[in-house]
Amino acid sequence: MRLFAAVLPPPAQLAELAREVDRLAHLPGAGRLRWTSRPGWHFTLAFMGEVDDALLPDLHARIARAAHRTAPFPLRLHGGGHFGRAVLWTGAAGGLDQLRLLADRAEAAARRAGVPMDEHRAYHPHLTVARSRAQDVDLRPLVAALAPFEGSRWEVAELALVRSHLPAGGRPGEQPRYETVAAWALGGAG
Protein backbone atom coordinates (compact mmCIF):
# COMPACT_ATOMS: atom_id res chain seq x y z
CA MET A 1 0.00 0.00 0.00
CA ARG A 2 1.16 3.53 -0.75
CA LEU A 3 0.65 5.31 2.60
CA PHE A 4 1.12 8.60 4.42
CA ALA A 5 0.20 10.01 7.82
CA ALA A 6 -1.97 13.12 7.66
CA VAL A 7 -4.13 15.71 9.36
CA LEU A 8 -7.46 16.05 7.56
CA PRO A 9 -9.18 19.44 7.95
CA PRO A 10 -12.91 19.26 8.75
CA PRO A 11 -15.54 19.83 6.04
CA ALA A 12 -16.40 23.39 7.14
CA GLN A 13 -12.77 24.51 6.86
CA LEU A 14 -12.39 22.73 3.52
CA ALA A 15 -15.50 24.56 2.27
CA GLU A 16 -13.87 27.89 3.20
CA LEU A 17 -10.78 26.92 1.24
CA ALA A 18 -12.90 25.74 -1.70
CA ARG A 19 -14.54 29.19 -1.94
CA GLU A 20 -11.09 30.79 -1.97
CA VAL A 21 -9.77 28.39 -4.61
CA ASP A 22 -12.85 29.04 -6.77
CA ARG A 23 -11.93 32.74 -6.66
CA LEU A 24 -8.29 32.02 -7.53
CA ALA A 25 -9.26 29.78 -10.45
CA HIS A 26 -10.60 32.84 -12.31
CA LEU A 27 -7.35 34.84 -12.08
CA PRO A 28 -5.04 35.28 -15.08
CA GLY A 29 -2.78 32.27 -15.54
CA ALA A 30 -4.88 30.01 -13.31
CA GLY A 31 -6.09 27.98 -16.28
CA ARG A 32 -2.57 26.68 -16.77
CA LEU A 33 -2.67 24.98 -13.36
CA ARG A 34 -3.94 21.53 -12.44
CA TRP A 35 -6.12 22.11 -9.37
CA THR A 36 -5.99 19.33 -6.79
CA SER A 37 -9.01 17.20 -5.99
CA ARG A 38 -10.94 18.64 -3.06
CA PRO A 39 -11.75 15.28 -1.47
CA GLY A 40 -7.99 14.76 -1.23
CA TRP A 41 -7.07 17.98 0.58
CA HIS A 42 -4.88 17.18 3.58
CA PHE A 43 -1.70 18.07 5.46
CA THR A 44 0.79 15.25 4.82
CA LEU A 45 2.81 14.65 7.99
CA ALA A 46 4.96 11.69 6.93
CA PHE A 47 5.04 10.18 3.44
CA MET A 48 5.85 6.47 3.59
CA GLY A 49 5.46 5.36 -0.01
CA GLU A 50 4.87 1.67 -0.66
CA VAL A 51 4.57 -0.16 2.67
CA ASP A 52 4.82 -3.94 2.89
CA ASP A 53 1.65 -5.49 4.35
CA ALA A 54 3.79 -7.38 6.89
CA LEU A 55 4.75 -4.05 8.50
CA LEU A 56 1.17 -2.81 8.94
CA PRO A 57 0.40 -4.22 12.42
CA ASP A 58 3.53 -2.67 13.95
CA LEU A 59 3.03 0.55 11.97
CA HIS A 60 -0.55 0.88 13.24
CA ALA A 61 0.54 0.26 16.84
CA ARG A 62 3.36 2.79 16.65
CA ILE A 63 1.25 5.50 14.98
CA ALA A 64 -1.47 4.91 17.57
CA ARG A 65 1.13 5.56 20.30
CA ALA A 66 2.30 8.73 18.51
CA ALA A 67 -1.30 9.98 18.39
CA HIS A 68 -1.92 9.08 22.04
CA ARG A 69 1.21 10.99 23.15
CA THR A 70 0.10 14.17 21.36
CA ALA A 71 -2.47 16.55 22.81
CA PRO A 72 -5.18 18.02 20.56
CA PHE A 73 -4.22 21.46 19.25
CA PRO A 74 -5.76 24.40 17.38
CA LEU A 75 -5.11 24.95 13.68
CA ARG A 76 -6.49 26.99 10.81
CA LEU A 77 -5.80 27.27 7.10
CA HIS A 78 -3.79 30.40 6.47
CA GLY A 79 -2.31 32.34 3.56
CA GLY A 80 -0.42 30.69 0.77
CA GLY A 81 2.89 30.05 -0.86
CA HIS A 82 4.61 28.09 -3.58
CA PHE A 83 7.39 25.61 -4.11
CA GLY A 84 9.29 26.82 -7.17
CA ARG A 85 7.03 27.08 -10.19
CA ALA A 86 5.44 23.72 -9.53
CA VAL A 87 3.19 23.83 -6.44
CA LEU A 88 0.69 26.37 -5.06
CA TRP A 89 -0.36 25.75 -1.46
CA THR A 90 -2.15 27.17 1.54
CA GLY A 91 -0.42 27.01 4.88
CA ALA A 92 -1.43 26.68 8.49
CA ALA A 93 -1.47 28.87 11.58
CA GLY A 94 -2.09 28.12 15.22
CA GLY A 95 -0.50 25.10 16.84
CA LEU A 96 2.38 24.80 14.39
CA ASP A 97 4.81 23.50 17.02
CA GLN A 98 2.35 20.73 17.89
CA LEU A 99 1.77 19.97 14.18
CA ARG A 100 5.53 19.66 13.63
CA LEU A 101 5.82 17.44 16.72
CA LEU A 102 3.03 15.20 15.39
CA ALA A 103 4.78 15.02 12.00
CA ASP A 104 8.08 14.07 13.69
CA ARG A 105 6.33 11.42 15.79
CA ALA A 106 4.55 9.95 12.76
CA GLU A 107 7.81 9.78 10.82
CA ALA A 108 9.63 8.18 13.77
CA ALA A 109 6.80 5.64 14.16
CA ALA A 110 7.14 4.65 10.51
CA ARG A 111 10.93 4.31 10.77
CA ARG A 112 10.66 2.19 13.93
CA ALA A 113 8.10 -0.04 12.22
CA GLY A 114 10.67 -0.72 9.49
CA VAL A 115 9.27 1.54 6.77
CA PRO A 116 12.17 2.83 4.62
CA MET A 117 11.83 6.61 4.84
CA ASP A 118 13.61 9.34 2.90
CA GLU A 119 16.15 11.47 4.71
CA HIS A 120 14.52 13.51 7.49
CA ARG A 121 13.69 17.09 6.51
CA ALA A 122 12.23 19.90 8.57
CA TYR A 123 8.44 19.77 8.31
CA HIS A 124 6.82 22.61 6.34
CA PRO A 125 3.03 22.52 6.83
CA HIS A 126 1.17 23.01 3.57
CA LEU A 127 -1.93 21.81 1.77
CA THR A 128 -1.42 21.64 -2.00
CA VAL A 129 -4.19 23.35 -3.98
CA ALA A 130 -2.64 23.35 -7.48
CA ARG A 131 0.30 22.14 -9.52
CA SER A 132 1.82 23.75 -12.56
CA ARG A 133 1.54 22.06 -15.92
CA ALA A 134 4.58 23.97 -17.17
CA GLN A 135 7.66 25.50 -15.63
CA ASP A 136 6.93 28.93 -17.10
CA VAL A 137 3.88 29.65 -14.90
CA ASP A 138 4.38 32.55 -12.50
CA LEU A 139 2.65 31.53 -9.26
CA ARG A 140 3.46 34.79 -7.45
CA PRO A 141 0.20 36.59 -8.38
CA LEU A 142 -1.80 33.62 -7.12
CA VAL A 143 0.23 33.50 -3.91
CA ALA A 144 -0.41 37.24 -3.44
CA ALA A 145 -4.15 36.69 -3.96
CA LEU A 146 -4.12 33.81 -1.45
CA ALA A 147 -2.03 35.66 1.15
CA PRO A 148 -4.95 37.32 3.01
CA PHE A 149 -6.87 34.03 3.33
CA GLU A 150 -7.68 33.19 6.96
CA GLY A 151 -9.70 30.06 7.59
CA SER A 152 -11.62 29.46 10.79
CA ARG A 153 -9.99 27.61 13.66
CA TRP A 154 -10.56 23.96 14.48
CA GLU A 155 -9.15 21.55 17.02
CA VAL A 156 -6.94 18.87 15.48
CA ALA A 157 -8.09 15.78 17.33
CA GLU A 158 -6.97 12.89 15.14
CA LEU A 159 -4.06 11.47 13.16
CA ALA A 160 -5.00 9.60 9.97
CA LEU A 161 -3.21 6.94 7.97
CA VAL A 162 -4.14 7.47 4.34
CA ARG A 163 -3.75 5.24 1.32
CA SER A 164 -2.99 6.88 -2.01
CA HIS A 165 -4.39 5.27 -5.16
CA LEU A 166 -2.41 6.65 -8.10
CA PRO A 167 -4.23 7.29 -11.39
CA ALA A 168 -4.15 4.25 -13.61
CA GLY A 169 -6.38 5.27 -16.49
CA GLY A 170 -4.00 7.62 -18.25
CA ARG A 171 -6.77 10.18 -18.73
CA PRO A 172 -5.66 13.83 -18.82
CA GLY A 173 -6.33 15.54 -15.50
CA GLU A 174 -6.88 12.27 -13.64
CA GLN A 175 -5.96 12.67 -9.96
CA PRO A 176 -4.91 10.37 -7.14
CA ARG A 177 -7.67 9.05 -4.92
CA TYR A 178 -7.19 8.98 -1.15
CA GLU A 179 -8.66 6.53 1.34
CA THR A 180 -8.36 6.83 5.12
CA VAL A 181 -7.41 3.32 6.26
CA ALA A 182 -7.14 4.11 9.99
CA ALA A 183 -7.37 7.08 12.34
CA TRP A 184 -6.41 7.58 15.96
CA ALA A 185 -7.63 10.17 18.43
CA LEU A 186 -4.99 12.48 19.82
CA GLY A 187 -4.66 11.91 23.52
CA GLY A 188 -2.13 14.18 25.15
CA ALA A 189 -0.93 11.60 27.63
CA GLY A 190 2.53 13.14 27.76
mmCIF file with all atom_site columns, N, CA and C in Angstrom, residues 103-136:
data_model
loop_
_atom_site.group_PDB
_atom_site.id
_atom_site.type_symbol
_atom_site.label_atom_id
_atom_site.label_alt_id
_atom_site.label_comp_id
_atom_site.label_asym_id
_atom_site.label_entity_id
_atom_site.label_seq_id
_atom_site.pdbx_PDB_ins_code
_atom_site.Cartn_x
_atom_site.Cartn_y
_atom_site.Cartn_z
_atom_site.occupancy
_atom_site.B_iso_or_equiv
_atom_site.pdbx_formal_charge
_atom_site.auth_seq_id
_atom_site.auth_comp_id
_atom_site.auth_asym_id
_atom_site.auth_atom_id
_atom_site.pdbx_PDB_model_num
ATOM 1   N N  . ALA A 1 103 ? 4.116  15.485 13.221  1.00 0.00 ? 103 ALA A N  1
ATOM 2   C CA . ALA A 1 103 ? 4.784  15.020 12.000  1.00 0.00 ? 103 ALA A CA 1
ATOM 3   C C  . ALA A 1 103 ? 6.050  14.241 12.352  1.00 0.00 ? 103 ALA A C  1
ATOM 4   N N  . ASP A 1 104 ? 6.851  14.766 13.281  1.00 0.00 ? 104 ASP A N  1
ATOM 5   C CA . ASP A 1 104 ? 8.076  14.070 13.692  1.00 0.00 ? 104 ASP A CA 1
ATOM 6   C C  . ASP A 1 104 ? 7.753  12.713 14.313  1.00 0.00 ? 104 ASP A C  1
ATOM 7   N N  . ARG A 1 105 ? 6.705  12.682 15.141  1.00 0.00 ? 105 ARG A N  1
ATOM 8   C CA . ARG A 1 105 ? 6.328  11.423 15.789  1.00 0.00 ? 105 ARG A CA 1
ATOM 9   C C  . ARG A 1 105 ? 5.817  10.405 14.774  1.00 0.00 ? 105 ARG A C  1
ATOM 10  N N  . ALA A 1 106 ? 5.055  10.858 13.789  1.00 0.00 ? 106 ALA A N  1
ATOM 11  C CA . ALA A 1 106 ? 4.547  9.948  12.756  1.00 0.00 ? 106 ALA A CA 1
ATOM 12  C C  . ALA A 1 106 ? 5.703  9.392  11.926  1.00 0.00 ? 106 ALA A C  1
ATOM 13  N N  . GLU A 1 107 ? 6.654  10.245 11.586  1.00 0.00 ? 107 GLU A N  1
ATOM 14  C CA . GLU A 1 107 ? 7.815  9.780  10.824  1.00 0.00 ? 107 GLU A CA 1
ATOM 15  C C  . GLU A 1 107 ? 8.637  8.785  11.638  1.00 0.00 ? 107 GLU A C  1
ATOM 16  N N  . ALA A 1 108 ? 8.865  9.087  12.911  1.00 0.00 ? 108 ALA A N  1
ATOM 17  C CA . ALA A 1 108 ? 9.626  8.180  13.770  1.00 0.00 ? 108 ALA A CA 1
ATOM 18  C C  . ALA A 1 108 ? 8.897  6.844  13.925  1.00 0.00 ? 108 ALA A C  1
ATOM 19  N N  . ALA A 1 109 ? 7.582  6.878  14.043  1.00 0.00 ? 109 ALA A N  1
ATOM 20  C CA . ALA A 1 109 ? 6.800  5.640  14.158  1.00 0.00 ? 109 ALA A CA 1
ATOM 21  C C  . ALA A 1 109 ? 6.990  4.777  12.919  1.00 0.00 ? 109 ALA A C  1
ATOM 22  N N  . ALA A 1 110 ? 6.959  5.391  11.758  1.00 0.00 ? 110 ALA A N  1
ATOM 23  C CA . ALA A 1 110 ? 7.141  4.646  10.512  1.00 0.00 ? 110 ALA A CA 1
ATOM 24  C C  . ALA A 1 110 ? 8.542  4.039  10.455  1.00 0.00 ? 110 ALA A C  1
ATOM 25  N N  . ARG A 1 111 ? 9.551  4.823  10.788  1.00 0.00 ? 111 ARG A N  1
ATOM 26  C CA . ARG A 1 111 ? 10.928 4.306  10.775  1.00 0.00 ? 111 ARG A CA 1
ATOM 27  C C  . ARG A 1 111 ? 11.070 3.112  11.721  1.00 0.00 ? 111 ARG A C  1
ATOM 28  N N  . ARG A 1 112 ? 10.535 3.265  12.935  1.00 0.00 ? 112 ARG A N  1
ATOM 29  C CA . ARG A 1 112 ? 10.665 2.188  13.933  1.00 0.00 ? 112 ARG A CA 1
ATOM 30  C C  . ARG A 1 112 ? 9.899  0.938  13.530  1.00 0.00 ? 112 ARG A C  1
ATOM 31  N N  . ALA A 1 113 ? 8.861  1.116  12.712  1.00 0.00 ? 113 ALA A N  1
ATOM 32  C CA . ALA A 1 113 ? 8.097  -0.038 12.221  1.00 0.00 ? 113 ALA A CA 1
ATOM 33  C C  . ALA A 1 113 ? 8.796  -0.698 11.040  1.00 0.00 ? 113 ALA A C  1
ATOM 34  N N  . GLY A 1 114 ? 9.905  -0.120 10.581  1.00 0.00 ? 114 GLY A N  1
ATOM 35  C CA . GLY A 1 114 ? 10.672 -0.719 9.491   1.00 0.00 ? 114 GLY A CA 1
ATOM 36  C C  . GLY A 1 114 ? 10.348 -0.174 8.121   1.00 0.00 ? 114 GLY A C  1
ATOM 37  N N  . VAL A 1 115 ? 9.593  0.929  8.055   1.00 0.00 ? 115 VAL A N  1
ATOM 38  C CA . VAL A 1 115 ? 9.274  1.538  6.770   1.00 0.00 ? 115 VAL A CA 1
ATOM 39  C C  . VAL A 1 115 ? 10.495 2.334  6.304   1.00 0.00 ? 115 VAL A C  1
ATOM 40  N N  . PRO A 1 116 ? 11.028 2.042  5.114   1.00 0.00 ? 116 PRO A N  1
ATOM 41  C CA . PRO A 1 116 ? 12.165 2.828  4.619   1.00 0.00 ? 116 PRO A CA 1
ATOM 42  C C  . PRO A 1 116 ? 11.693 4.257  4.312   1.00 0.00 ? 116 PRO A C  1
ATOM 43  N N  . MET A 1 117 ? 12.232 5.216  5.006   1.00 0.00 ? 117 MET A N  1
ATOM 44  C CA . MET A 1 117 ? 11.828 6.608  4.843   1.00 0.00 ? 117 MET A CA 1
ATOM 45  C C  . MET A 1 117 ? 12.973 7.386  4.191   1.00 0.00 ? 117 MET A C  1
ATOM 46  N N  . ASP A 1 118 ? 12.589 8.437  3.442   1.00 0.00 ? 118 ASP A N  1
ATOM 47  C CA . ASP A 1 118 ? 13.608 9.336  2.901   1.00 0.00 ? 118 ASP A CA 1
ATOM 48  C C  . ASP A 1 118 ? 14.328 10.023 4.049   1.00 0.00 ? 118 ASP A C  1
ATOM 49  N N  . GLU A 1 119 ? 15.401 10.718 3.718   1.00 0.00 ? 119 GLU A N  1
ATOM 50  C CA . GLU A 1 119 ? 16.152 11.468 4.713   1.00 0.00 ? 119 GLU A CA 1
ATOM 51  C C  . GLU A 1 119 ? 15.229 12.471 5.403   1.00 0.00 ? 119 GLU A C  1
ATOM 52  N N  . HIS A 1 120 ? 15.364 12.600 6.712   1.00 0.00 ? 120 HIS A N  1
ATOM 53  C CA . HIS A 1 120 ? 14.518 13.509 7.490   1.00 0.00 ? 120 HIS A CA 1
ATOM 54  C C  . HIS A 1 120 ? 14.736 14.953 7.046   1.00 0.00 ? 120 HIS A C  1
ATOM 55  N N  . ARG A 1 121 ? 13.636 15.650 6.834   1.00 0.00 ? 121 ARG A N  1
ATOM 56  C CA . ARG A 1 121 ? 13.686 17.087 6.508   1.00 0.00 ? 121 ARG A CA 1
ATOM 57  C C  . ARG A 1 121 ? 12.784 17.817 7.476   1.00 0.00 ? 121 ARG A C  1
ATOM 58  N N  . ALA A 1 122 ? 13.092 19.085 7.719   1.00 0.00 ? 122 ALA A N  1
ATOM 59  C CA . ALA A 1 122 ? 12.227 19.895 8.574   1.00 0.00 ? 122 ALA A CA 1
ATOM 60  C C  . ALA A 1 122 ? 10.836 19.948 7.955   1.00 0.00 ? 122 ALA A C  1
ATOM 61  N N  . TYR A 1 123 ? 9.820  19.798 8.781   1.00 0.00 ? 123 TYR A N  1
ATOM 62  C CA . TYR A 1 123 ? 8.439  19.768 8.310   1.00 0.00 ? 123 TYR A CA 1
ATOM 63  C C  . TYR A 1 123 ? 7.958  21.177 7.972   1.00 0.00 ? 123 TYR A C  1
ATOM 64  N N  . HIS A 1 124 ? 7.382  21.322 6.782   1.00 0.00 ? 124 HIS A N  1
ATOM 65  C CA . HIS A 1 124 ? 6.820  22.605 6.336   1.00 0.00 ? 124 HIS A CA 1
ATOM 66  C C  . HIS A 1 124 ? 5.329  22.385 6.062   1.00 0.00 ? 124 HIS A C  1
ATOM 67  N N  . PRO A 1 125 ? 4.454  22.796 7.001   1.00 0.00 ? 125 PRO A N  1
ATOM 68  C CA . PRO A 1 125 ? 3.030  22.521 6.827   1.00 0.00 ? 125 PRO A CA 1
ATOM 69  C C  . PRO A 1 125 ? 2.447  23.235 5.613   1.00 0.00 ? 125 PRO A C  1
ATOM 70  N N  . HIS A 1 126 ? 1.819  22.443 4.746   1.00 0.00 ? 126 HIS A N  1
ATOM 71  C CA . HIS A 1 126 ? 1.165  23.009 3.569   1.00 0.00 ? 126 HIS A CA 1
ATOM 72  C C  . HIS A 1 126 ? 0.119  22.033 3.049   1.00 0.00 ? 126 HIS A C  1
ATOM 73  N N  . LEU A 1 127 ? -0.879 22.581 2.419   1.00 0.00 ? 127 LEU A N  1
ATOM 74  C CA . LEU A 1 127 ? -1.933 21.811 1.775   1.00 0.00 ? 127 LEU A CA 1
ATOM 75  C C  . LEU A 1 127 ? -1.915 22.229 0.310   1.00 0.00 ? 127 LEU A C  1
ATOM 76  N N  . THR A 1 128 ? -1.560 21.323 -0.575  1.00 0.00 ? 128 THR A N  1
ATOM 77  C CA . THR A 1 128 ? -1.416 21.642 -1.999  1.00 0.00 ? 128 THR A CA 1
ATOM 78  C C  . THR A 1 128 ? -2.780 21.893 -2.622  1.00 0.00 ? 128 THR A C  1
ATOM 79  N N  . VAL A 1 129 ? -2.930 23.041 -3.300  1.00 0.00 ? 129 VAL A N  1
ATOM 80  C CA . VAL A 1 129 ? -4.190 23.347 -3.983  1.00 0.00 ? 129 VAL A CA 1
ATOM 81  C C  . VAL A 1 129 ? -4.045 23.279 -5.499  1.00 0.00 ? 129 VAL A C  1
ATOM 82  N N  . ALA A 1 130 ? -2.830 23.429 -6.028  1.00 0.00 ? 130 ALA A N  1
ATOM 83  C CA . ALA A 1 130 ? -2.645 23.353 -7.485  1.00 0.00 ? 130 ALA A CA 1
ATOM 84  C C  . ALA A 1 130 ? -1.196 23.013 -7.802  1.00 0.00 ? 130 ALA A C  1
ATOM 85  N N  . ARG A 1 131 ? -1.033 22.431 -8.990  1.00 0.00 ? 131 ARG A N  1
ATOM 86  C CA . ARG A 1 131 ? 0.297  22.137 -9.518  1.00 0.00 ? 131 ARG A CA 1
ATOM 87  C C  . ARG A 1 131 ? 0.398  22.740 -10.904 1.00 0.00 ? 131 ARG A C  1
ATOM 88  N N  . SER A 1 132 ? 1.596  23.138 -11.257 1.00 0.00 ? 132 SER A N  1
ATOM 89  C CA . SER A 1 132 ? 1.820  23.749 -12.561 1.00 0.00 ? 132 SER A CA 1
ATOM 90  C C  . SER A 1 132 ? 1.963  22.689 -13.629 1.00 0.00 ? 132 SER A C  1
ATOM 91  N N  . ARG A 1 133 ? 1.383  22.955 -14.772 1.00 0.00 ? 133 ARG A N  1
ATOM 92  C CA . ARG A 1 133 ? 1.540  22.059 -15.922 1.00 0.00 ? 133 ARG A CA 1
ATOM 93  C C  . ARG A 1 133 ? 2.835  22.360 -16.676 1.00 0.00 ? 133 ARG A C  1
ATOM 94  N N  . ALA A 1 134 ? 3.373  23.554 -16.456 1.00 0.00 ? 134 ALA A N  1
ATOM 95  C CA . ALA A 1 134 ? 4.584  23.967 -17.172 1.00 0.00 ? 134 ALA A CA 1
ATOM 96  C C  . ALA A 1 134 ? 5.460  24.765 -16.219 1.00 0.00 ? 134 ALA A C  1
ATOM 97  N N  . GLN A 1 135 ? 6.730  24.788 -16.507 1.00 0.00 ? 135 GLN A N  1
ATOM 98  C CA . GLN A 1 135 ? 7.664  25.500 -15.635 1.00 0.00 ? 135 GLN A CA 1
ATOM 99  C C  . GLN A 1 135 ? 7.668  27.011 -15.859 1.00 0.00 ? 135 GLN A C  1
ATOM 100 N N  . ASP A 1 136 ? 6.923  27.492 -16.837 1.00 0.00 ? 136 ASP A N  1
ATOM 101 C CA . ASP A 1 136 ? 6.928  28.929 -17.098 1.00 0.00 ? 136 ASP A CA 1
ATOM 102 C C  . ASP A 1 136 ? 5.730  29.652 -16.480 1.00 0.00 ? 136 ASP A C  1
#
